[in-house]
mmCIF file of C-alpha atoms and ligand atoms in Angstrom:
data_model
loop_
_atom_site.group_PDB
_atom_site.id
_atom_site.type_symbol
_atom_site.label_atom_id
_atom_site.label_comp_id
_atom_site.label_asym_id
_atom_site.label_seq_id
_atom_site.Cartn_x
_atom_site.Cartn_y
_atom_site.Cartn_z
ATOM 1 C CA UNK A 1 164.224 134.001 178.312
ATOM 2 C CA UNK A 2 162.984 133.536 181.877
ATOM 3 C CA UNK A 3 160.307 135.727 183.472
ATOM 4 C CA UNK A 4 161.909 138.292 185.792
ATOM 5 C CA UNK A 5 161.860 138.424 189.549
ATOM 6 C CA UNK A 6 160.293 141.519 191.094
ATOM 7 C CA UNK A 7 162.148 144.792 191.476
ATOM 8 C CA UNK A 8 161.499 144.568 195.194
ATOM 9 C CA UNK A 9 163.226 141.197 195.441
ATOM 10 C CA UNK A 10 166.136 142.493 193.392
ATOM 11 C CA UNK A 11 166.748 145.154 196.026
ATOM 12 C CA UNK A 12 167.372 142.590 198.771
ATOM 13 C CA UNK A 13 170.670 140.865 199.332
ATOM 14 C CA UNK A 14 171.127 137.909 201.664
ATOM 15 C CA UNK A 15 170.845 139.059 205.248
ATOM 16 C CA UNK A 16 174.453 139.634 206.378
ATOM 17 C CA UNK A 17 173.576 138.233 209.777
ATOM 18 C CA UNK A 18 172.427 134.964 208.251
ATOM 19 C CA UNK A 19 175.508 134.886 206.023
ATOM 20 C CA UNK A 20 177.657 135.171 209.144
ATOM 21 C CA UNK A 21 175.706 132.370 210.794
ATOM 22 C CA UNK A 22 176.377 130.212 207.733
ATOM 23 C CA UNK A 23 180.099 131.048 207.792
ATOM 24 C CA UNK A 24 180.181 130.302 211.506
ATOM 25 C CA UNK A 25 178.903 126.784 210.804
ATOM 26 C CA UNK A 26 181.342 126.328 207.943
ATOM 27 C CA UNK A 27 184.338 127.299 210.106
ATOM 28 C CA UNK A 28 183.063 125.804 213.341
ATOM 29 C CA UNK A 29 183.236 129.290 214.829
ATOM 30 C CA UNK A 30 181.533 130.569 217.962
ATOM 31 C CA UNK A 31 178.484 132.441 216.748
ATOM 32 C CA UNK A 32 178.319 135.848 218.395
ATOM 33 C CA UNK A 33 176.562 137.197 215.295
ATOM 34 C CA UNK A 34 172.872 136.344 215.297
ATOM 35 C CA UNK A 35 170.994 137.258 218.476
ATOM 36 C CA UNK A 36 169.673 133.962 219.753
ATOM 37 C CA UNK A 37 170.422 132.381 223.130
ATOM 38 C CA UNK A 38 172.375 129.106 223.173
ATOM 39 C CA UNK A 39 170.978 128.235 226.605
ATOM 40 C CA UNK A 40 167.712 126.495 227.431
ATOM 41 C CA UNK A 41 164.351 128.236 227.514
ATOM 42 C CA UNK A 42 162.644 128.248 230.958
ATOM 43 C CA UNK A 43 161.472 124.734 231.821
ATOM 44 C CA UNK A 44 158.018 125.868 232.950
ATOM 45 C CA UNK A 45 157.407 127.766 229.688
ATOM 46 C CA UNK A 46 158.359 124.686 227.666
ATOM 47 C CA UNK A 47 156.060 122.595 229.865
ATOM 48 C CA UNK A 48 153.182 124.977 229.157
ATOM 49 C CA UNK A 49 153.710 124.455 225.402
ATOM 50 C CA UNK A 50 153.816 120.664 225.813
ATOM 51 C CA UNK A 51 150.618 120.783 227.881
ATOM 52 C CA UNK A 52 148.882 122.816 225.174
ATOM 53 C CA UNK A 53 149.861 120.370 222.429
ATOM 54 C CA UNK A 54 148.720 117.414 224.579
ATOM 55 C CA UNK A 55 145.432 119.208 225.272
ATOM 56 C CA UNK A 56 145.003 119.274 221.492
ATOM 57 C CA UNK A 57 145.288 122.979 220.961
ATOM 58 C CA UNK A 58 146.633 122.141 217.532
ATOM 59 C CA UNK A 59 144.299 123.836 215.080
ATOM 60 C CA UNK A 60 144.235 127.449 213.881
ATOM 61 C CA UNK A 61 143.938 129.937 216.702
ATOM 62 C CA UNK A 62 141.728 133.001 216.180
ATOM 63 C CA UNK A 63 143.529 134.892 213.411
ATOM 64 C CA UNK A 64 144.446 137.881 215.562
ATOM 65 C CA UNK A 65 145.460 135.721 218.520
ATOM 66 C CA UNK A 66 144.223 133.264 221.132
ATOM 67 C CA UNK A 67 141.960 135.036 223.612
ATOM 68 C CA UNK A 68 143.908 133.965 226.702
ATOM 69 C CA UNK A 69 147.196 135.164 225.222
ATOM 70 C CA UNK A 70 145.732 138.543 224.260
ATOM 71 C CA UNK A 71 144.350 138.850 227.772
ATOM 72 C CA UNK A 72 147.819 138.154 229.219
ATOM 73 C CA UNK A 73 149.387 140.709 226.836
ATOM 74 C CA UNK A 74 146.886 143.350 227.980
ATOM 75 C CA UNK A 75 147.610 142.582 231.649
ATOM 76 C CA UNK A 76 151.373 142.817 231.152
ATOM 77 C CA UNK A 77 151.127 146.009 229.106
ATOM 78 C CA UNK A 78 149.018 147.648 231.801
ATOM 79 C CA UNK A 79 151.432 146.544 234.489
ATOM 80 C CA UNK A 80 154.390 147.964 232.560
ATOM 81 C CA UNK A 81 152.882 151.182 231.201
ATOM 82 C CA UNK A 82 149.773 151.913 233.270
ATOM 83 C CA UNK A 83 147.701 151.867 230.052
ATOM 84 C CA UNK A 84 144.568 149.713 230.007
ATOM 85 C CA UNK A 85 144.060 148.273 226.527
ATOM 86 C CA UNK A 86 141.199 146.268 225.104
ATOM 87 C CA UNK A 87 142.432 142.785 224.139
ATOM 88 C CA UNK A 88 139.438 142.355 221.837
ATOM 89 C CA UNK A 89 140.172 145.444 219.759
ATOM 90 C CA UNK A 90 143.744 146.589 220.274
ATOM 91 C CA UNK A 91 146.037 143.561 219.954
ATOM 92 C CA UNK A 92 147.158 141.475 216.973
ATOM 93 C CA UNK A 93 149.253 138.369 217.606
ATOM 94 C CA UNK A 94 151.697 137.720 214.754
ATOM 95 C CA UNK A 95 154.500 135.350 213.747
ATOM 96 C CA UNK A 96 157.175 137.132 215.727
ATOM 97 C CA UNK A 97 157.836 140.822 216.171
ATOM 98 C CA UNK A 98 159.195 140.570 212.630
ATOM 99 C CA UNK A 99 155.768 139.980 211.153
ATOM 100 C CA UNK A 100 154.157 142.402 213.618
ATOM 101 C CA UNK A 101 156.479 145.129 212.298
ATOM 102 C CA UNK A 102 155.866 144.474 208.610
ATOM 103 C CA UNK A 103 152.093 144.013 209.088
ATOM 104 C CA UNK A 104 152.004 147.297 211.042
ATOM 105 C CA UNK A 105 153.903 149.146 208.343
ATOM 106 C CA UNK A 106 151.696 147.705 205.615
ATOM 107 C CA UNK A 107 148.685 148.822 207.659
ATOM 108 C CA UNK A 108 149.649 152.503 207.833
ATOM 109 C CA UNK A 109 152.101 153.175 204.994
ATOM 110 C CA UNK A 110 151.324 153.599 201.294
ATOM 111 C CA UNK A 111 153.810 153.407 198.423
ATOM 112 C CA UNK A 112 155.657 156.733 198.160
ATOM 113 C CA UNK A 113 155.135 157.615 201.832
ATOM 114 C CA UNK A 114 158.202 158.333 203.907
ATOM 115 C CA UNK A 115 159.295 156.447 206.984
ATOM 116 C CA UNK A 116 161.943 157.761 209.370
ATOM 117 C CA UNK A 117 164.463 155.231 210.675
ATOM 118 C CA UNK A 118 167.251 155.916 213.164
ATOM 119 C CA UNK A 119 170.554 154.471 212.059
ATOM 120 C CA UNK A 120 172.393 152.262 212.831
ATOM 121 C CA UNK A 121 169.222 150.171 212.650
ATOM 122 C CA UNK A 122 168.094 146.572 213.033
ATOM 123 C CA UNK A 123 168.586 145.317 209.515
ATOM 124 C CA UNK A 124 164.959 144.306 208.852
ATOM 125 C CA UNK A 125 163.653 147.859 208.865
ATOM 126 C CA UNK A 126 165.200 148.693 205.472
ATOM 127 C CA UNK A 127 163.616 145.731 203.619
ATOM 128 C CA UNK A 128 160.349 146.326 205.540
ATOM 129 C CA UNK A 129 160.220 149.798 204.010
ATOM 130 C CA UNK A 130 160.927 148.353 200.547
ATOM 131 C CA UNK A 131 158.114 145.803 200.948
ATOM 132 C CA UNK A 132 155.718 148.671 201.698
ATOM 133 C CA UNK A 133 157.033 150.791 198.828
ATOM 134 C CA UNK A 134 158.015 153.425 201.401
ATOM 135 C CA UNK A 135 160.963 155.768 201.143
ATOM 136 C CA UNK A 136 163.163 155.476 204.237
ATOM 137 C CA UNK A 137 164.739 158.647 205.656
ATOM 138 C CA UNK A 138 167.624 157.951 207.979
ATOM 139 C CA UNK A 139 168.528 159.964 211.050
ATOM 140 C CA UNK A 140 171.891 159.301 212.637
ATOM 141 C CA UNK A 141 172.473 158.080 216.193
ATOM 142 C CA UNK A 142 175.993 159.172 217.089
ATOM 143 C CA UNK A 143 178.452 157.397 219.366
ATOM 144 C CA UNK A 144 179.512 157.226 222.110
ATOM 145 C CA UNK A 145 176.016 157.654 223.614
ATOM 146 C CA UNK A 146 174.151 157.208 220.302
ATOM 147 C CA UNK A 147 172.206 160.423 220.758
ATOM 148 C CA UNK A 148 170.487 162.142 217.838
ATOM 149 C CA UNK A 149 170.498 165.772 216.790
ATOM 150 C CA UNK A 150 166.942 167.099 217.337
ATOM 151 C CA UNK A 151 167.385 169.461 214.396
ATOM 152 C CA UNK A 152 168.409 166.667 212.071
ATOM 153 C CA UNK A 153 165.345 164.731 213.210
ATOM 154 C CA UNK A 154 163.055 167.737 212.729
ATOM 155 C CA UNK A 155 164.454 168.217 209.213
ATOM 156 C CA UNK A 156 163.643 164.588 208.313
ATOM 157 C CA UNK A 157 159.901 165.112 208.887
ATOM 158 C CA UNK A 158 157.628 166.466 206.194
ATOM 159 C CA UNK A 159 154.018 166.057 205.094
ATOM 160 C CA UNK A 160 154.776 162.681 203.481
ATOM 161 C CA UNK A 161 156.153 161.235 206.742
ATOM 162 C CA UNK A 162 153.722 158.497 207.669
ATOM 163 C CA UNK A 163 155.680 156.803 210.427
ATOM 164 C CA UNK A 164 158.854 156.819 212.485
ATOM 165 C CA UNK A 165 160.391 153.479 213.456
ATOM 166 C CA UNK A 166 161.755 153.459 216.972
ATOM 167 C CA UNK A 167 163.610 150.630 218.684
ATOM 168 C CA UNK A 168 164.261 150.968 222.398
ATOM 169 C CA UNK A 169 166.232 149.311 223.970
ATOM 170 C CA UNK A 170 168.101 149.445 220.707
ATOM 171 C CA UNK A 171 169.706 146.851 218.505
ATOM 172 C CA UNK A 172 172.607 147.219 217.607
ATOM 173 C CA UNK A 173 173.720 150.083 219.866
ATOM 174 C CA UNK A 174 172.276 149.157 223.265
ATOM 175 C CA UNK A 175 170.862 152.660 223.547
ATOM 176 C CA UNK A 176 167.834 153.158 225.778
ATOM 177 C CA UNK A 177 165.946 156.272 224.684
ATOM 178 C CA UNK A 178 165.381 158.779 227.501
ATOM 179 C CA UNK A 179 162.050 160.389 228.316
ATOM 180 C CA UNK A 180 163.331 163.672 226.952
ATOM 181 C CA UNK A 181 164.341 162.084 223.645
ATOM 182 C CA UNK A 182 160.985 160.323 223.390
ATOM 183 C CA UNK A 183 159.214 163.623 224.056
ATOM 184 C CA UNK A 184 161.160 165.267 221.203
ATOM 185 C CA UNK A 185 160.116 162.457 218.850
ATOM 186 C CA UNK A 186 156.511 162.579 220.099
ATOM 187 C CA UNK A 187 156.223 166.319 219.518
ATOM 188 C CA UNK A 188 157.397 165.929 215.913
ATOM 189 C CA UNK A 189 155.108 162.951 215.281
ATOM 190 C CA UNK A 190 152.178 165.033 216.545
ATOM 191 C CA UNK A 191 153.168 168.061 214.534
ATOM 192 C CA UNK A 192 153.411 166.058 211.292
ATOM 193 C CA UNK A 193 150.541 163.714 212.116
ATOM 194 C CA UNK A 194 152.725 160.597 211.860
ATOM 195 C CA UNK A 195 152.630 157.244 213.591
ATOM 196 C CA UNK A 196 155.439 155.950 215.771
ATOM 197 C CA UNK A 197 156.003 152.218 215.393
ATOM 198 C CA UNK A 198 158.056 151.188 218.384
ATOM 199 C CA UNK A 199 159.869 147.866 218.631
ATOM 200 C CA UNK A 200 160.263 147.152 222.349
ATOM 201 C CA UNK A 201 161.354 143.535 222.144
ATOM 202 C CA UNK A 202 164.316 144.107 224.517
ATOM 203 C CA UNK A 203 162.232 145.979 227.088
ATOM 204 C CA UNK A 204 163.280 143.789 230.025
ATOM 205 C CA UNK A 205 166.994 144.006 229.264
ATOM 206 C CA UNK A 206 168.072 147.336 230.735
ATOM 207 C CA UNK A 207 171.200 147.971 232.798
ATOM 208 C CA UNK A 208 172.894 150.516 235.063
ATOM 209 C CA UNK A 209 169.592 151.998 236.238
ATOM 210 C CA UNK A 210 168.356 152.761 232.710
ATOM 211 C CA UNK A 211 164.561 152.829 232.524
ATOM 212 C CA UNK A 212 162.603 151.457 229.602
ATOM 213 C CA UNK A 213 159.826 153.888 228.696
ATOM 214 C CA UNK A 214 157.105 152.906 226.236
ATOM 215 C CA UNK A 215 156.325 155.573 223.667
ATOM 216 C CA UNK A 216 152.593 154.807 224.025
ATOM 217 C CA UNK A 217 152.716 156.005 227.643
ATOM 218 C CA UNK A 218 153.757 159.564 226.722
ATOM 219 C CA UNK A 219 150.973 162.156 226.874
ATOM 220 C CA UNK A 220 148.933 162.130 223.672
ATOM 221 C CA UNK A 221 150.912 159.266 222.121
ATOM 222 C CA UNK A 222 148.689 156.296 222.814
ATOM 223 C CA UNK A 223 146.576 156.974 219.724
ATOM 224 C CA UNK A 224 149.452 157.323 217.288
ATOM 225 C CA UNK A 225 151.772 154.604 218.616
ATOM 226 C CA UNK A 226 151.967 151.012 217.449
ATOM 227 C CA UNK A 227 153.885 148.943 220.007
ATOM 228 C CA UNK A 228 155.610 145.849 218.658
ATOM 229 C CA UNK A 229 156.863 143.172 221.029
ATOM 230 C CA UNK A 230 157.214 139.408 221.279
ATOM 231 C CA UNK A 231 158.268 136.335 223.212
ATOM 232 C CA UNK A 232 161.582 135.664 221.440
ATOM 233 C CA UNK A 233 164.000 137.545 223.651
ATOM 234 C CA UNK A 234 162.234 137.735 227.028
ATOM 235 C CA UNK A 235 161.597 133.989 227.224
ATOM 236 C CA UNK A 236 164.571 132.790 225.107
ATOM 237 C CA UNK A 237 162.324 131.211 222.463
ATOM 238 C CA UNK A 238 163.393 132.887 219.211
ATOM 239 C CA UNK A 239 162.320 129.802 217.246
ATOM 240 C CA UNK A 240 158.710 129.958 218.413
ATOM 241 C CA UNK A 241 157.892 132.940 216.237
ATOM 242 C CA UNK A 242 155.313 134.578 218.484
ATOM 243 C CA UNK A 243 155.010 138.360 218.652
ATOM 244 C CA UNK A 244 152.336 141.034 218.707
ATOM 245 C CA UNK A 245 151.326 144.587 217.851
ATOM 246 C CA UNK A 246 149.325 146.881 220.125
ATOM 247 C CA UNK A 247 147.509 149.803 218.491
ATOM 248 C CA UNK A 248 144.245 151.764 218.580
ATOM 249 C CA UNK A 249 141.181 149.836 217.293
ATOM 250 C CA UNK A 250 141.161 151.399 213.831
ATOM 251 C CA UNK A 251 144.842 150.674 213.210
ATOM 252 C CA UNK A 252 144.494 147.224 214.788
ATOM 253 C CA UNK A 253 141.725 146.453 212.344
ATOM 254 C CA UNK A 254 144.086 147.274 209.465
ATOM 255 C CA UNK A 255 146.992 145.309 211.009
ATOM 256 C CA UNK A 256 144.716 142.285 211.490
ATOM 257 C CA UNK A 257 143.813 142.310 207.812
ATOM 258 C CA UNK A 258 147.454 142.429 206.724
ATOM 259 C CA UNK A 259 148.348 139.724 209.212
ATOM 260 C CA UNK A 260 145.473 137.487 208.118
ATOM 261 C CA UNK A 261 146.527 137.521 204.479
ATOM 262 C CA UNK A 262 150.238 137.248 205.237
ATOM 263 C CA UNK A 263 150.207 134.302 207.634
ATOM 264 C CA UNK A 264 146.653 133.578 208.941
ATOM 265 C CA UNK A 265 147.977 133.161 212.450
ATOM 266 C CA UNK A 266 150.779 132.310 214.847
ATOM 267 C CA UNK A 267 151.283 128.824 216.333
ATOM 268 C CA UNK A 268 148.239 128.050 218.518
ATOM 269 C CA UNK A 269 149.837 125.945 221.297
ATOM 270 C CA UNK A 270 152.738 128.386 221.628
ATOM 271 C CA UNK A 271 150.272 131.218 222.209
ATOM 272 C CA UNK A 272 148.839 129.227 225.128
ATOM 273 C CA UNK A 273 152.370 128.902 226.497
ATOM 274 C CA UNK A 274 152.706 132.645 225.899
ATOM 275 C CA UNK A 275 149.723 133.302 228.153
ATOM 276 C CA UNK A 276 151.538 131.354 230.865
ATOM 277 C CA UNK A 277 154.902 133.044 230.249
ATOM 278 C CA UNK A 278 153.598 136.610 230.286
ATOM 279 C CA UNK A 279 152.106 135.962 233.708
ATOM 280 C CA UNK A 280 155.389 134.815 235.267
ATOM 281 C CA UNK A 281 156.084 136.663 238.535
ATOM 282 C CA UNK A 282 158.297 139.752 238.789
ATOM 283 C CA UNK A 283 161.212 137.607 239.993
ATOM 284 C CA UNK A 284 161.482 136.062 236.549
ATOM 285 C CA UNK A 285 162.132 139.453 234.969
ATOM 286 C CA UNK A 286 164.495 140.518 237.751
ATOM 287 C CA UNK A 287 166.636 137.413 237.366
ATOM 288 C CA UNK A 288 166.602 137.685 233.577
ATOM 289 C CA UNK A 289 168.012 141.169 233.944
ATOM 290 C CA UNK A 290 170.645 140.116 236.485
ATOM 291 C CA UNK A 291 171.813 137.289 234.248
ATOM 292 C CA UNK A 292 172.163 139.658 231.307
ATOM 293 C CA UNK A 293 174.067 142.332 233.264
ATOM 294 C CA UNK A 294 176.555 139.627 234.199
ATOM 295 C CA UNK A 295 176.881 138.466 230.588
ATOM 296 C CA UNK A 296 177.289 142.013 229.379
ATOM 297 C CA UNK A 297 180.007 142.795 231.911
ATOM 298 C CA UNK A 298 182.053 139.685 231.203
ATOM 299 C CA UNK A 299 181.742 140.275 227.448
ATOM 300 C CA UNK A 300 182.937 143.861 227.858
ATOM 301 C CA UNK A 301 185.996 142.645 229.779
ATOM 302 C CA UNK A 302 186.756 140.043 227.119
ATOM 303 C CA UNK A 303 186.410 142.479 224.230
ATOM 304 C CA UNK A 304 188.434 145.235 225.833
ATOM 305 C CA UNK A 305 191.207 142.765 226.666
ATOM 306 C CA UNK A 306 191.239 141.715 223.006
ATOM 307 C CA UNK A 307 191.699 145.325 221.869
ATOM 308 C CA UNK A 308 188.175 146.409 220.896
ATOM 309 C CA UNK A 309 186.846 149.838 221.810
ATOM 310 C CA UNK A 310 183.390 149.097 223.215
ATOM 311 C CA UNK A 311 180.308 151.289 223.351
ATOM 312 C CA UNK A 312 178.868 150.103 226.672
ATOM 313 C CA UNK A 313 175.242 149.136 226.092
ATOM 314 C CA UNK A 314 172.556 150.196 228.580
ATOM 315 C CA UNK A 315 170.042 147.757 227.121
ATOM 316 C CA UNK A 316 169.410 144.815 224.758
ATOM 317 C CA UNK A 317 172.032 142.072 224.325
ATOM 318 C CA UNK A 318 174.595 143.409 221.874
ATOM 319 C CA UNK A 319 177.839 145.354 222.056
ATOM 320 C CA UNK A 320 178.841 147.664 219.223
ATOM 321 C CA UNK A 321 182.587 148.026 218.976
ATOM 322 C CA UNK A 322 185.069 150.208 217.163
ATOM 323 C CA UNK A 323 187.710 148.176 215.314
ATOM 324 C CA UNK A 324 189.881 151.052 214.082
ATOM 325 C CA UNK A 325 192.729 149.872 216.331
ATOM 326 C CA UNK A 326 193.154 146.663 214.329
ATOM 327 C CA UNK A 327 194.021 148.459 211.107
ATOM 328 C CA UNK A 328 191.780 146.493 208.755
ATOM 329 C CA UNK A 329 190.454 148.283 205.657
ATOM 330 C CA UNK A 330 186.837 147.570 206.573
ATOM 331 C CA UNK A 331 184.416 145.697 208.793
ATOM 332 C CA UNK A 332 183.603 142.961 206.288
ATOM 333 C CA UNK A 333 187.247 141.966 205.825
ATOM 334 C CA UNK A 334 187.745 142.073 209.566
ATOM 335 C CA UNK A 335 184.630 139.931 210.181
ATOM 336 C CA UNK A 336 185.752 137.357 207.611
ATOM 337 C CA UNK A 337 189.188 137.231 209.225
ATOM 338 C CA UNK A 338 187.536 136.818 212.628
ATOM 339 C CA UNK A 339 185.263 133.972 211.587
ATOM 340 C CA UNK A 340 187.796 132.068 209.484
ATOM 341 C CA UNK A 341 191.028 132.544 211.428
ATOM 342 C CA UNK A 342 190.023 133.392 214.982
ATOM 343 C CA UNK A 343 186.863 131.293 215.039
ATOM 344 C CA UNK A 344 184.360 133.905 216.244
ATOM 345 C CA UNK A 345 181.474 135.173 214.107
ATOM 346 C CA UNK A 346 180.255 138.764 214.464
ATOM 347 C CA UNK A 347 178.105 141.110 212.389
ATOM 348 C CA UNK A 348 179.926 143.723 210.281
ATOM 349 C CA UNK A 349 178.840 147.215 211.291
ATOM 350 C CA UNK A 350 178.046 148.261 207.722
ATOM 351 C CA UNK A 351 174.961 146.059 207.703
ATOM 352 C CA UNK A 352 173.307 148.460 210.148
ATOM 353 C CA UNK A 353 173.702 151.563 207.994
ATOM 354 C CA UNK A 354 172.149 152.832 204.787
ATOM 355 C CA UNK A 355 175.637 153.855 203.600
ATOM 356 C CA UNK A 356 177.979 150.924 204.277
ATOM 357 C CA UNK A 357 181.001 153.174 204.808
ATOM 358 C CA UNK A 358 179.353 154.612 207.937
ATOM 359 C CA UNK A 359 179.835 151.282 209.709
ATOM 360 C CA UNK A 360 183.090 150.273 208.110
ATOM 361 C CA UNK A 361 185.046 150.430 211.375
ATOM 362 C CA UNK A 362 182.429 148.814 213.597
ATOM 363 C CA UNK A 363 181.349 145.252 214.358
ATOM 364 C CA UNK A 364 178.583 143.971 216.646
ATOM 365 C CA UNK A 365 178.885 141.153 219.179
ATOM 366 C CA UNK A 366 175.916 139.523 220.896
ATOM 367 C CA UNK A 367 176.216 138.219 224.429
ATOM 368 C CA UNK A 368 173.072 136.107 224.908
ATOM 369 C CA UNK A 369 175.280 133.057 225.407
ATOM 370 C CA UNK A 370 176.249 130.473 228.034
ATOM 371 C CA UNK A 371 179.284 131.196 230.231
ATOM 372 C CA UNK A 372 181.233 128.428 228.557
ATOM 373 C CA UNK A 373 180.527 129.883 225.101
ATOM 374 C CA UNK A 374 181.735 133.307 226.232
ATOM 375 C CA UNK A 375 184.802 131.730 227.887
ATOM 376 C CA UNK A 376 185.717 129.923 224.686
ATOM 377 C CA UNK A 377 185.156 133.131 222.687
ATOM 378 C CA UNK A 378 187.502 134.960 225.103
ATOM 379 C CA UNK A 379 190.156 132.283 224.616
ATOM 380 C CA UNK A 380 189.934 132.613 220.853
ATOM 381 C CA UNK A 381 189.766 136.406 220.811
ATOM 382 C CA UNK A 382 192.988 136.579 222.807
ATOM 383 C CA UNK A 383 194.715 135.382 219.615
ATOM 384 C CA UNK A 384 193.406 138.294 217.630
ATOM 385 C CA UNK A 385 196.069 140.909 218.101
ATOM 386 C CA UNK A 386 198.928 138.723 216.984
ATOM 387 C CA UNK A 387 196.797 137.234 214.213
ATOM 388 C CA UNK A 388 195.789 140.648 212.937
ATOM 389 C CA UNK A 389 199.364 141.906 213.119
ATOM 390 C CA UNK A 390 200.546 138.876 211.165
ATOM 391 C CA UNK A 391 197.986 139.592 208.487
ATOM 392 C CA UNK A 392 199.091 143.158 207.925
HETATM 393 C C1 LIG B 401 165.063 144.934 217.270
HETATM 394 C C2 LIG B 401 164.555 143.580 216.933
HETATM 395 N N1 LIG B 401 163.262 143.424 216.612
HETATM 396 C C3 LIG B 401 162.765 142.222 216.276
HETATM 397 C C4 LIG B 401 163.576 141.099 216.259
HETATM 398 C C5 LIG B 401 162.987 139.782 215.861
HETATM 399 O O1 LIG B 401 161.932 139.447 216.712
HETATM 400 P P1 LIG B 401 161.057 138.130 216.480
HETATM 401 O O2 LIG B 401 161.924 136.952 216.767
HETATM 402 O O3 LIG B 401 159.954 138.277 217.483
HETATM 403 O O4 LIG B 401 160.580 138.159 215.091
HETATM 404 C C6 LIG B 401 164.918 141.211 216.581
HETATM 405 C C7 LIG B 401 165.794 140.026 216.530
HETATM 406 O O5 LIG B 401 166.975 140.088 216.563
HETATM 407 C C8 LIG B 401 165.416 142.484 216.921
HETATM 408 O O6 LIG B 401 166.696 142.640 217.238
#
């Protein structure tokens, strides 16, 4: 008899997104599943990393982050939110926003505590709760605008609620939370003395005049907000694994401890490049946004032409779609058909919900891709209707 694996590990299945990436490779499909750009990272940011390696910044950085990078994070945060933060006491640099999120949760959540998560949700938040021994309570975002019912949210809070996980701009829905919605959440977090852990990794990807508002900037919220962010999306370097958490000094102290024993530290030379990247001029962010609006609009045209009902995103780089028109029994069968017979990989909607049936007629596309990739996807998707009809 073999020793058992942990109950925690038994609760996890393979990430559906990674499974789709694997199937995409197997079938030589266009991967519109996992959210990573297939275009080059900015030349000057890459150069900054090369310079740092050549300058022999190749040993452990300070555990909670290279000083220069933390300084740049503080400058950028102040520019974006008006809040002055202390880089010595309020920032922890981690291995991606992914680690920043789990280290933050471990820092404030005890086993048995409850954590509120809006659903559909970025699929890591469920396992993150399991790792912490927390009980997730889900509150529904409802299409077409993915708004929540304030009463349903109020009912989810109780004295065991230690934190609410917020993600704005939102993956997978593209929702950008309004000031009014944030104020509703803030009032409840204050009333129940809970933290808000806010994942703002898509903060520079907002469209149609939508405004990204940081929860920490709302009155009274600075002290109870942990802001998670990172380099992956803004600088198209998802493989660098550099992110960070911003929180009050007491919480930062706890996050730093978790981070230290999880990973010791993020890649030292890439943090130096991060200091360079975060100080890029405003034009960089403006052109990033313009490029993404264009990609979003052409992807919407392609999907609508292929017969998908799209929920137009106001932020991030994904499009949630309704697939009811294709007549498939569920999202997983449809996604397998799409990857194997049409040659395009997507993420089945069910992977974003606690109850798979809630997403059984949805799939998510990502559009952080080169024009030629999107063109080829459009060519392939045009085959869908006839292919789907033939299948039925
Ligand atoms: C909402 C959200 N947070 C975090 C991440 C991962 O960030 P990182 O690469 O910094 O770990 C992703 C990646 O898709 C995401 O969608």
